[in-house]
Coordinates of C-alpha atoms in Angstrom, one line a residue:
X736 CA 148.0 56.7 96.8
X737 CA 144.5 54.6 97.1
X738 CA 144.3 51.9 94.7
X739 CA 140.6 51.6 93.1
X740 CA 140.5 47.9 91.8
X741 CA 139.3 47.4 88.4
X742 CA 137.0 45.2 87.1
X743 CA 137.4 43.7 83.5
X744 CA 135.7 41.7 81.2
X745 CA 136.7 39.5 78.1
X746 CA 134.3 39.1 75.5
X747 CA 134.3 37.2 72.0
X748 CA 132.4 37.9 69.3
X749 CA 132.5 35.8 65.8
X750 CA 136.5 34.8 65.9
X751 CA 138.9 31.7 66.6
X752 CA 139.4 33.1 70.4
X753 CA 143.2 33.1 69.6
X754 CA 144.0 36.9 70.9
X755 CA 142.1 35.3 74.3
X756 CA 144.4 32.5 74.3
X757 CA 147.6 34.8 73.8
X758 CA 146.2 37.0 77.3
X759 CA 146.6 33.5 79.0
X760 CA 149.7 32.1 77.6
X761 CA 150.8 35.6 79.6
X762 CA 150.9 33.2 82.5
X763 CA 152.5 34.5 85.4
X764 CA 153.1 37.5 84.2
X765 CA 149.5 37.9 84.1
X766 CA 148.9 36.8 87.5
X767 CA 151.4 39.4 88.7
X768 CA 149.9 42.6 86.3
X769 CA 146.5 41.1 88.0
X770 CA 148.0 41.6 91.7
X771 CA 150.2 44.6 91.4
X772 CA 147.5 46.5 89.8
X773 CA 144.7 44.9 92.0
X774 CA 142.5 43.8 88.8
X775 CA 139.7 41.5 89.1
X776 CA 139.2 39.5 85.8
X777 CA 135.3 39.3 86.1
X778 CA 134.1 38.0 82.8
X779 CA 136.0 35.4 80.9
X780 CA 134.8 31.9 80.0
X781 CA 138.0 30.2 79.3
X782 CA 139.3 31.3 83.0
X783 CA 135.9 29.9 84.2
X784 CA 134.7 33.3 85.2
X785 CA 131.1 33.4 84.0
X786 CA 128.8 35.8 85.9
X787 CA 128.4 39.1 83.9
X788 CA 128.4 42.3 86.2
X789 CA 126.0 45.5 85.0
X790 CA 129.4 47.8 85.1
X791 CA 132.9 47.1 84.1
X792 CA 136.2 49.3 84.0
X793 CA 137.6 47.7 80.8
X794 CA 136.3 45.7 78.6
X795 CA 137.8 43.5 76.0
X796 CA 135.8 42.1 72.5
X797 CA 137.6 39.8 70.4
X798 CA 135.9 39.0 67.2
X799 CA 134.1 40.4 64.4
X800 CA 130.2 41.1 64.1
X801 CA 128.7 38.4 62.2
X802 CA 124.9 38.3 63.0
X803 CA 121.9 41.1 64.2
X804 CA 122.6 38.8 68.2
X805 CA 126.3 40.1 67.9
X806 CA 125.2 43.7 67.4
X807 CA 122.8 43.2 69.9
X808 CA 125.3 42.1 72.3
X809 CA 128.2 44.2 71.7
X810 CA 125.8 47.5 72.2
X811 CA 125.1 46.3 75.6
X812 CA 129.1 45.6 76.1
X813 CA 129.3 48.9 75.7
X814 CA 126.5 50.1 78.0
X815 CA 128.3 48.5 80.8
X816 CA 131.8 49.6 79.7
X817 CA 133.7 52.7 80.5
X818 CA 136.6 51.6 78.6
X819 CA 136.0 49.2 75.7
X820 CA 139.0 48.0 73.9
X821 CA 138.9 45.6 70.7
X822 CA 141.1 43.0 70.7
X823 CA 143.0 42.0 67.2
X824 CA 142.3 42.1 63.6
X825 CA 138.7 40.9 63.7
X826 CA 137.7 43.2 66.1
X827 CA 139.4 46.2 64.5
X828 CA 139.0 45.1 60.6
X829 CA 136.6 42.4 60.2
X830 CA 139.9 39.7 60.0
X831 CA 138.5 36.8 58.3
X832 CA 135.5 36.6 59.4
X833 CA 135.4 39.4 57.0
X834 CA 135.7 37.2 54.1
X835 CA 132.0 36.2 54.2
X836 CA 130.7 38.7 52.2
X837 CA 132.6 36.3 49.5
X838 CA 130.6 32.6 50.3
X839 CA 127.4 34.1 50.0
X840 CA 124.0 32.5 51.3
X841 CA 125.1 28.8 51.0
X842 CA 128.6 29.4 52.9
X843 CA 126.9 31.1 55.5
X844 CA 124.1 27.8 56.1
X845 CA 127.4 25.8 56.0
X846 CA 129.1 27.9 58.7
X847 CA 126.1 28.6 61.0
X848 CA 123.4 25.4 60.1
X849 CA 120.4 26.2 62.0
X850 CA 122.1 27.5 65.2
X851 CA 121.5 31.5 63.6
X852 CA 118.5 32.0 60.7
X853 CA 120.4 32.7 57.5
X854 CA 118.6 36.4 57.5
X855 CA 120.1 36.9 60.9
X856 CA 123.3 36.5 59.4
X857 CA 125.5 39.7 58.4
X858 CA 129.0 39.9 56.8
X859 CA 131.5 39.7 59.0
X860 CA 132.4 43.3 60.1
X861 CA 134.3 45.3 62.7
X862 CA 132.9 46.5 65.9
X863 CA 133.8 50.0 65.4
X864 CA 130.6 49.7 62.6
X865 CA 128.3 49.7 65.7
X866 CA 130.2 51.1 68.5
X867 CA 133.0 53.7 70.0
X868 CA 136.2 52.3 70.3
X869 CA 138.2 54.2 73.4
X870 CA 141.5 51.8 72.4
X871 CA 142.4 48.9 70.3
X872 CA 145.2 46.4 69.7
X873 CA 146.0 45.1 66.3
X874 CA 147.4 41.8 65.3
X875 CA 146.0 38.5 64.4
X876 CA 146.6 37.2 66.9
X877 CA 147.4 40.5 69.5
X878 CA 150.9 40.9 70.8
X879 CA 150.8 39.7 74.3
X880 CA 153.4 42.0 75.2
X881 CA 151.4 45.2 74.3
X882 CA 148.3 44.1 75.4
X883 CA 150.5 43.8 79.0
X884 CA 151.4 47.4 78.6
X885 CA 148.1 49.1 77.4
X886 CA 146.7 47.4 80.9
X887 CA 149.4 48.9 82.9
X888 CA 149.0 52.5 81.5
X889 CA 145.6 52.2 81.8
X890 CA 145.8 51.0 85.6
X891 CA 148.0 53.6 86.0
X892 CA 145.7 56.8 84.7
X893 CA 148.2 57.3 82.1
X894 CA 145.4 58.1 79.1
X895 CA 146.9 58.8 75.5
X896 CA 145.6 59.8 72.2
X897 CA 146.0 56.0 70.3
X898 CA 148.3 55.7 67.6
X899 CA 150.9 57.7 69.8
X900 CA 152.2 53.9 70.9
X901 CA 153.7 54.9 74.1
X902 CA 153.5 51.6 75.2
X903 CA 156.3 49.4 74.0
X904 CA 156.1 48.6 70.3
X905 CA 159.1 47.2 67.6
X906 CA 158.2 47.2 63.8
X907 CA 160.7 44.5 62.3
X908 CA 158.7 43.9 59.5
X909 CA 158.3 47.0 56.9
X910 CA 156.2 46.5 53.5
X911 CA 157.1 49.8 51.4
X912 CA 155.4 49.9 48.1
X913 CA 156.8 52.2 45.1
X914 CA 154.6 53.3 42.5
X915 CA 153.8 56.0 39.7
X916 CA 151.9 57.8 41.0
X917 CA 150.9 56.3 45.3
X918 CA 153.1 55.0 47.7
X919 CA 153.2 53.4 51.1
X920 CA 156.0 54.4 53.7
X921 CA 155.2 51.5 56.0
X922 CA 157.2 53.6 58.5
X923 CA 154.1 55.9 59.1
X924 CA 151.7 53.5 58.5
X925 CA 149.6 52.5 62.5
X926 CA 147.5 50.0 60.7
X927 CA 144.2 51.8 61.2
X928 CA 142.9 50.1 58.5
X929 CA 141.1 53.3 56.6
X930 CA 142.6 52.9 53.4
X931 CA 141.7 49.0 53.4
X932 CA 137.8 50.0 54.4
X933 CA 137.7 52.8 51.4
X934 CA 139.4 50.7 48.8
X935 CA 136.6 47.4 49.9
X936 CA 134.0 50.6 49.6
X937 CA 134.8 51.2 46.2
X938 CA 134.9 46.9 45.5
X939 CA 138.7 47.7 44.2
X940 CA 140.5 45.5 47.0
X941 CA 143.7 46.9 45.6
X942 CA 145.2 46.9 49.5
X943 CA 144.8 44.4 52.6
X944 CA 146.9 43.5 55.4
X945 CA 149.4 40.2 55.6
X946 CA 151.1 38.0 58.2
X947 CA 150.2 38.1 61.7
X948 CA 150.8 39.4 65.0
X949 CA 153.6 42.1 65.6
X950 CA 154.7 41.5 61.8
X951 CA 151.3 42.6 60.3
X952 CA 151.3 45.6 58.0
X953 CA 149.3 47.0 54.9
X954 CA 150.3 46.0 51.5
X955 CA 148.8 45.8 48.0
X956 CA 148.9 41.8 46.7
X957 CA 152.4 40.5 46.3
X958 CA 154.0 44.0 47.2
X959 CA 153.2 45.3 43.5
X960 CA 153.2 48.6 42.8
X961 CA 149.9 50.8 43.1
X962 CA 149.6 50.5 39.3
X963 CA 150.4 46.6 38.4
X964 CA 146.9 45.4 40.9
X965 CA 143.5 46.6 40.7
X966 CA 144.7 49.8 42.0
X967 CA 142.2 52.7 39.9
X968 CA 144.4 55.2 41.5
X969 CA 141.9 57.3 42.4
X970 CA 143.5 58.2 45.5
X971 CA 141.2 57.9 48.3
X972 CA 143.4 55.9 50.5
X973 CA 145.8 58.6 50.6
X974 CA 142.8 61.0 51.5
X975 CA 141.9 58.7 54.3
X976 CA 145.3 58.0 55.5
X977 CA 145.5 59.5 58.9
X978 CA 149.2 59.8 58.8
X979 CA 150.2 60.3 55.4
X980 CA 151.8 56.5 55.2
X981 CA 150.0 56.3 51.8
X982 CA 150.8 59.3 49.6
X983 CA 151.0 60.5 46.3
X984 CA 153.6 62.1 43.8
X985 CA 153.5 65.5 44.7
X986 CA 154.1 68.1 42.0
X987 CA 154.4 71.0 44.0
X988 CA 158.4 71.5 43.5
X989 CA 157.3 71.1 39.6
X990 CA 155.3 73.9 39.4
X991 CA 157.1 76.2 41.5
X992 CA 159.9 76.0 38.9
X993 CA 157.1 76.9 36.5
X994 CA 156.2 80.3 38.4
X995 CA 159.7 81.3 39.0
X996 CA 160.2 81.1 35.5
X997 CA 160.2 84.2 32.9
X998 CA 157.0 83.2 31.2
X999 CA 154.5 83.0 33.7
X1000 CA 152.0 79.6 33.3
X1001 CA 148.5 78.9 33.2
X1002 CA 146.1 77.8 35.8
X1003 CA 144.1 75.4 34.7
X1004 CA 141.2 74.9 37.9
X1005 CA 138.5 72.6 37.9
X1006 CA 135.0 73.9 39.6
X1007 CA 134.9 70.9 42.1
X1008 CA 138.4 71.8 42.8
X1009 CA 137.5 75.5 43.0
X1010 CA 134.4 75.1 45.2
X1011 CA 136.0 72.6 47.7
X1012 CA 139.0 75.1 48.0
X1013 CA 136.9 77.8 49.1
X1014 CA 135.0 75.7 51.0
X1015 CA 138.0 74.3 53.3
X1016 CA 139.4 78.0 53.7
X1017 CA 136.0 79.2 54.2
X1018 CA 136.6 82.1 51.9
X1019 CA 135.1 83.4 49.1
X1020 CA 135.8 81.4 45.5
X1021 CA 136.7 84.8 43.6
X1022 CA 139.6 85.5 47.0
X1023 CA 141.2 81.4 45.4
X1024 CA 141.1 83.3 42.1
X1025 CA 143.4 86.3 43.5
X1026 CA 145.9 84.1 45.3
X1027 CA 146.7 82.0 42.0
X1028 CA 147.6 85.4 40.3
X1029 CA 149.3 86.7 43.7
X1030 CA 151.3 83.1 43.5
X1031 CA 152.9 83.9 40.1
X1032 CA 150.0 82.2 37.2
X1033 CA 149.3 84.6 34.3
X1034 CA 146.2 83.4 33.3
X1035 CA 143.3 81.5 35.6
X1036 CA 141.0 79.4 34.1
X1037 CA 137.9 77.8 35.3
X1038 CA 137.6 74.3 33.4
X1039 CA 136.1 71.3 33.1
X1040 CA 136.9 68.5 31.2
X1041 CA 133.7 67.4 30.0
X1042 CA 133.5 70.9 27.7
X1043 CA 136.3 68.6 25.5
X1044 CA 133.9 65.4 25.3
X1045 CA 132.8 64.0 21.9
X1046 CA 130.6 61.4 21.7
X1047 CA 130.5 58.4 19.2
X1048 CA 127.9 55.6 20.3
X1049 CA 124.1 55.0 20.6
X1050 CA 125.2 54.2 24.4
X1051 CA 128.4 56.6 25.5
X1052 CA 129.4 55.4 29.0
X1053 CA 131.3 58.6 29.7
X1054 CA 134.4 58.0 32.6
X1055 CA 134.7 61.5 34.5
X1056 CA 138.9 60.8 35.1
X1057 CA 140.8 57.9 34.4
X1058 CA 139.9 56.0 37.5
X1059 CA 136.9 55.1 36.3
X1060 CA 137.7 54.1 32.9
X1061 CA 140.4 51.8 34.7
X1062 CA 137.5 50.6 36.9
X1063 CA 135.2 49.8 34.1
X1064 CA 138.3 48.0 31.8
X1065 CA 138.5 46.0 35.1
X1066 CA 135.7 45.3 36.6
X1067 CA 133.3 45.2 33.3
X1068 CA 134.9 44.2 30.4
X1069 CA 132.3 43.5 28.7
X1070 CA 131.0 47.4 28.4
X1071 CA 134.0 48.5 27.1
X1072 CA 132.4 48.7 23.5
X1073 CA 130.3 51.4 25.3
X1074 CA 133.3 53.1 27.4
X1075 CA 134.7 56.5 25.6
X1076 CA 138.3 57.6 26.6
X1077 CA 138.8 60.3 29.6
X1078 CA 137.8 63.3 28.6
X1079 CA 141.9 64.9 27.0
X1080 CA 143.8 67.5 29.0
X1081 CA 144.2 69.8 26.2
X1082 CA 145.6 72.6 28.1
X1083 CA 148.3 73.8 26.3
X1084 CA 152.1 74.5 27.0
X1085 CA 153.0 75.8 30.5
X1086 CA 150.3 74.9 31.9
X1087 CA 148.8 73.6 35.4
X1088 CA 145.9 71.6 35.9
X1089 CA 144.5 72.0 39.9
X1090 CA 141.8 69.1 40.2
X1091 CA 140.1 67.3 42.7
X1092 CA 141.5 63.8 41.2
X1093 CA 145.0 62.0 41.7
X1094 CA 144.1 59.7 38.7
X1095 CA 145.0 62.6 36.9
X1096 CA 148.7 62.9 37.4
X1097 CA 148.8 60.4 34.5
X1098 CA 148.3 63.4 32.3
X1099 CA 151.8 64.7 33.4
X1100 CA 153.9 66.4 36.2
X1101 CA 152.0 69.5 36.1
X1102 CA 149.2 69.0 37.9
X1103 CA 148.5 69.8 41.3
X1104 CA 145.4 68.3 43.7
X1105 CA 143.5 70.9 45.7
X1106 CA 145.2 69.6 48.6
X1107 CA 148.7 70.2 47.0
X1108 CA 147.2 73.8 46.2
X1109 CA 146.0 74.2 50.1
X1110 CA 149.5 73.7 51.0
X1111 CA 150.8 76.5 48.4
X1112 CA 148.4 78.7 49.4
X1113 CA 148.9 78.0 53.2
X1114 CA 151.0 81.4 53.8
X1115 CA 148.9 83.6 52.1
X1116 CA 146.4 86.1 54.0
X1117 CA 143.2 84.5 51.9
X1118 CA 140.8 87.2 53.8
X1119 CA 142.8 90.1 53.0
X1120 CA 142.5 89.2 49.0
X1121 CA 139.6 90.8 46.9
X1122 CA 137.5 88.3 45.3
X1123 CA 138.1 88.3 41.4
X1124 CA 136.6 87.2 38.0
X1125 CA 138.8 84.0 36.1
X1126 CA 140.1 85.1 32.9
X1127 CA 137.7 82.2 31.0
X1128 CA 135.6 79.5 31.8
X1129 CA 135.5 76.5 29.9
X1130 CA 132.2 74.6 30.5
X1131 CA 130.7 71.9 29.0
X1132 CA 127.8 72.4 26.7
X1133 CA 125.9 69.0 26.6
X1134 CA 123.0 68.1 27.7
X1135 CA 120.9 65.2 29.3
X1136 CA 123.6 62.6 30.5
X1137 CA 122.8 60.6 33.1
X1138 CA 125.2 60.9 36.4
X1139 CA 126.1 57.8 38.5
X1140 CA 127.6 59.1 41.7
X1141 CA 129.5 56.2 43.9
X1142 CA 130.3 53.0 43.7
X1143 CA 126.8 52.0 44.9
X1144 CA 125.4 54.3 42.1
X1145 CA 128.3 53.2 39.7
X1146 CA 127.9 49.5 39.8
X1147 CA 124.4 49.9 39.8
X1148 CA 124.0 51.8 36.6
X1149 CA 126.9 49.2 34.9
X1150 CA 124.9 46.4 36.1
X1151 CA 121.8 47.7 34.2
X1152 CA 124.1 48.3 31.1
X1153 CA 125.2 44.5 31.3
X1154 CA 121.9 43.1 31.9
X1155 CA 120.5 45.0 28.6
X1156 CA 118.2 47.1 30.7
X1157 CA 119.5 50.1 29.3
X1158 CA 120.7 50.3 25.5
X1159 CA 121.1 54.0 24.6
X1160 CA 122.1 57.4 26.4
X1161 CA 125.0 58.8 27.9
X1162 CA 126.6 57.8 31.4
X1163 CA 128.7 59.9 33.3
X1164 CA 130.2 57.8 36.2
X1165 CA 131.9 59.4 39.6
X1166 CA 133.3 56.8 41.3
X1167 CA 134.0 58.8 44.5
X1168 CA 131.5 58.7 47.4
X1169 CA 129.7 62.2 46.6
X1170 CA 131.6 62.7 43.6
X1171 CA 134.3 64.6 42.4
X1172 CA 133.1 66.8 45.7
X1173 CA 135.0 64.3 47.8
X1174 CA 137.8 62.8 45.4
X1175 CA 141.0 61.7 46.8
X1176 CA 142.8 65.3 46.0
X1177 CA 140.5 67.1 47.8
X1178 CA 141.9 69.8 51.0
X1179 CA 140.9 69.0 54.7
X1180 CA 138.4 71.8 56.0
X1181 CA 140.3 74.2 58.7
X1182 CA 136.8 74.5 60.7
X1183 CA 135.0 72.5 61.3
X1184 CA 137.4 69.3 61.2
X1185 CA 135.0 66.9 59.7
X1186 CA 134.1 67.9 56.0
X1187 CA 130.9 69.0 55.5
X1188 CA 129.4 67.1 52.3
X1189 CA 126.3 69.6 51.8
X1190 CA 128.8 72.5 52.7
X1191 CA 131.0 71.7 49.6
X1192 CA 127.7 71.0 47.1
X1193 CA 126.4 74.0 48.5
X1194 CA 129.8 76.3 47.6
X1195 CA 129.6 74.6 44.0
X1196 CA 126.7 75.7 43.5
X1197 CA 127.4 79.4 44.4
X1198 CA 131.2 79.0 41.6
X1199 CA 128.7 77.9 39.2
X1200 CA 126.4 80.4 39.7
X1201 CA 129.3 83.3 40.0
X1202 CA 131.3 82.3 36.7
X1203 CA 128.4 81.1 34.5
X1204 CA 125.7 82.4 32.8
X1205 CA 123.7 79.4 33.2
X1206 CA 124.2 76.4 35.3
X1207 CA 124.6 73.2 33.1
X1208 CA 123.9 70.0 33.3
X1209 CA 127.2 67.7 34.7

């Protein structure tokens, strides 16, 4: 067979150059992967190797993006790549470079003086932001062992879905962390980093990764459980987790102990719950109806928990589950003079609450997430069903609250509160990213893989319209 040699380049972005350092302390061995597999290193300063070619085969970037010249750059890496690896934590994560979004304006004239203008300057994030990614290699600094092996099964035309670690790999050091209601089997967990980009999203920082190199793994501060950090346990992690190594108590075994019981129980089902549901399966929202009677419920009903709200204040800063009333009692002390409990889960004896939120598995161990509900519901014929009426609806009947959707939306709106800016009125806050729409109990979609937002706003809209007179105000 005709070898084709390949041509690599080594880049660094804003990093300490450490994972470059562990390629060369390869020594030898690297000599003889270069020779075997007849690789030219053709970019890489600390070998002396300065003259950029317009095309490479691989390209490595160490380093996270930390100014509008590094985006620049690592754009026109990627022109000339056809494979483009990133190299350690910074690359993947945003490592500590990361941590300048914390020394603000003065930090960053510290760091940089007047070699970048301070409004060239961004916080310090990954290159997957601005780029594809065909592989990566975690660690801070890499394993030089792996990085060996990705090379050679590259070289070799061995491609692999990532994450599969065919190369060699040896966890030794596991972080599992218990909790109520999440938990982490470090086991599963690749070190993708998802769940550490949605909890920063939200500004919770409940979850980050410790030590270094092969021993670096996800944990929450000091190995707590979930529910002793700043955790809001809104789930989202677990939503994100590509392999399930962050999960929540399921309740599944619970209920089905429930419907094989004499007295049949209630279903309790929320509309955003409902609507994504229908959504995912791509089925008509009266067919869901059907196949919670078919699974065994007496009763369904279609609830929200806003129809139980009473209101007290001048200013009512109204928390849609308890993850936001932890993230106000946390974040914004200050307000909680304003902040009215969760709307209660009155729902009665025998009954099951399906909702779109994990936080609310602190109401007790009946209560299943949408997702929990997809999986019930995943050896049923959903087309062949009839669609069908609930037996009630529950809605609220308020008007004029004001909805912050988001974190961005969220702080925003708290912010305002704090400042004085606005004194009176009531605040509904939905700390997921699109709202309850998208919260952490929510199904996947069976086509097309990537959940459509507008799709599952849209399908709300039609439950509303379907099993209520009039559409009110959330």
């Amino acid at each position: 067979m005709t070898k084709t040699k390949l041509v690599v380049g080594i880049y660094s972005l804003a990093g300490c150059e450490g994972c470059r350092h562990e390629i060369l302390n390869l020594g030898e061995e690297l000599l003889k992967l270069l020779k075997e597999y007849d690789i030219e290193i053709a970019y890489e300063p600390l070998l002396g190797f300065t003259s950029e070619r317009e095309e490479y085969d691989i390209v490595f970037v160490e380093g996270a993006v930390a100014s509008k010249e590094d985006i620049e750059k690592l754009k026109e890496i990627r022109r000339k790549a056809k494979i483009l690896i990133a190299l350690g934590s910074c690359s993947l994560l945003g490592g500590i470079p990361g941590l300048m979004k914390d020394v603000g304006k003065e930090g960053a004239e510290r760091v940089y003086g007047d070699k970048v203008p301070v409004d060239e300057v961004v916080e310090g994030e990954p290159i997957t932001k601005y780029v594809k990614v065909d592989y990566w290699l975690r660690g801070c600094p890499i394993n030089k062992w792996e990085f060996l092996s990705l090379v050679k099964k590259i070289a070799e035309g061995k491609w692999f879905r990532q994450g599969e670690r065919r190369f060699e790999f040896c966890r030794e050091y596991l972080v599992n962390i218990k909790g109520k209601i999440l938990y982490l089997d470090a086991e599963k967990c690749i070190i993708c980093g998802r769940c550490i980009g949605v909890c920063r999203e939200l500004g919770v920082y409940a979850i980050g990764t410790i030590n270094r190199g092969i021993n670096i793994a996800i944990s929450t501060p000091f190995q707590e459980p979930f529910e002793n950090t700043t955790c809001i346990l809104c789930g989202l992690c677990a939503a994100y987790c590509p392999v399930g190594a962050i999960n929540y108590r399921s309740d599944i075994g619970n209920v089905q102990k429930l419907l094989a019981s004499e007295t049949k129980p209630i279903a309790y089902i929320e509309f955003e719950a409902l609507a994504a549901l229908a959504e995912a399966e791509n089925v008509h929202p009266g067919k869901i109806i059907t196949a919670l009677r078919d699974l065994g419920f007496d009763k369904v009903i279609v609830w929200s928990p806003l129809s139980e709200l009473k209101l007290s204040h001048e200013l009512n800063i109204v928390p849609a589950s308890e993850a936001e009333y932890k993230y106000v009692n946390q974040f914004y002390p200050e307000l909680r003079k304003y902040l009215v409990r969760p709307p209660p889960i009155r729902l009665g004896y025998r009954s099951v609450l399906i909702t779109q939120c994990v936080a609310r598995k602190l109401h007790g161990e009946y209560v299943l997430t949408t997702r929990e509900l997809q999986t019930m519901l995943s050896k049923l014929d959903l087309e062949s069903y009839k669609p069908s009426k609930p037996d009630q609806v529950i809605a609220p009947r308020i008007y004029g609250f004001v909805k912050a959707v988001g974190p961005y939306e969220v702080k925003g709106i708290l912010e305002a509160v704090k400042r004085g800016l606005i004194k009176a009125g009531t605040i509904v806050l939905y700390i997921c990213p699109d709202g309850c729409i998208m919260g952490g109990g929510q199904p996947y979609s069976k086509s097309p893989f990537e959940v459509c937002v507008e799709c599952r706003k849209r399908m709300l809209e039609t439950v509303e319209k379907l099993f209520l007179e009039t559409v009110h105000v959330k």
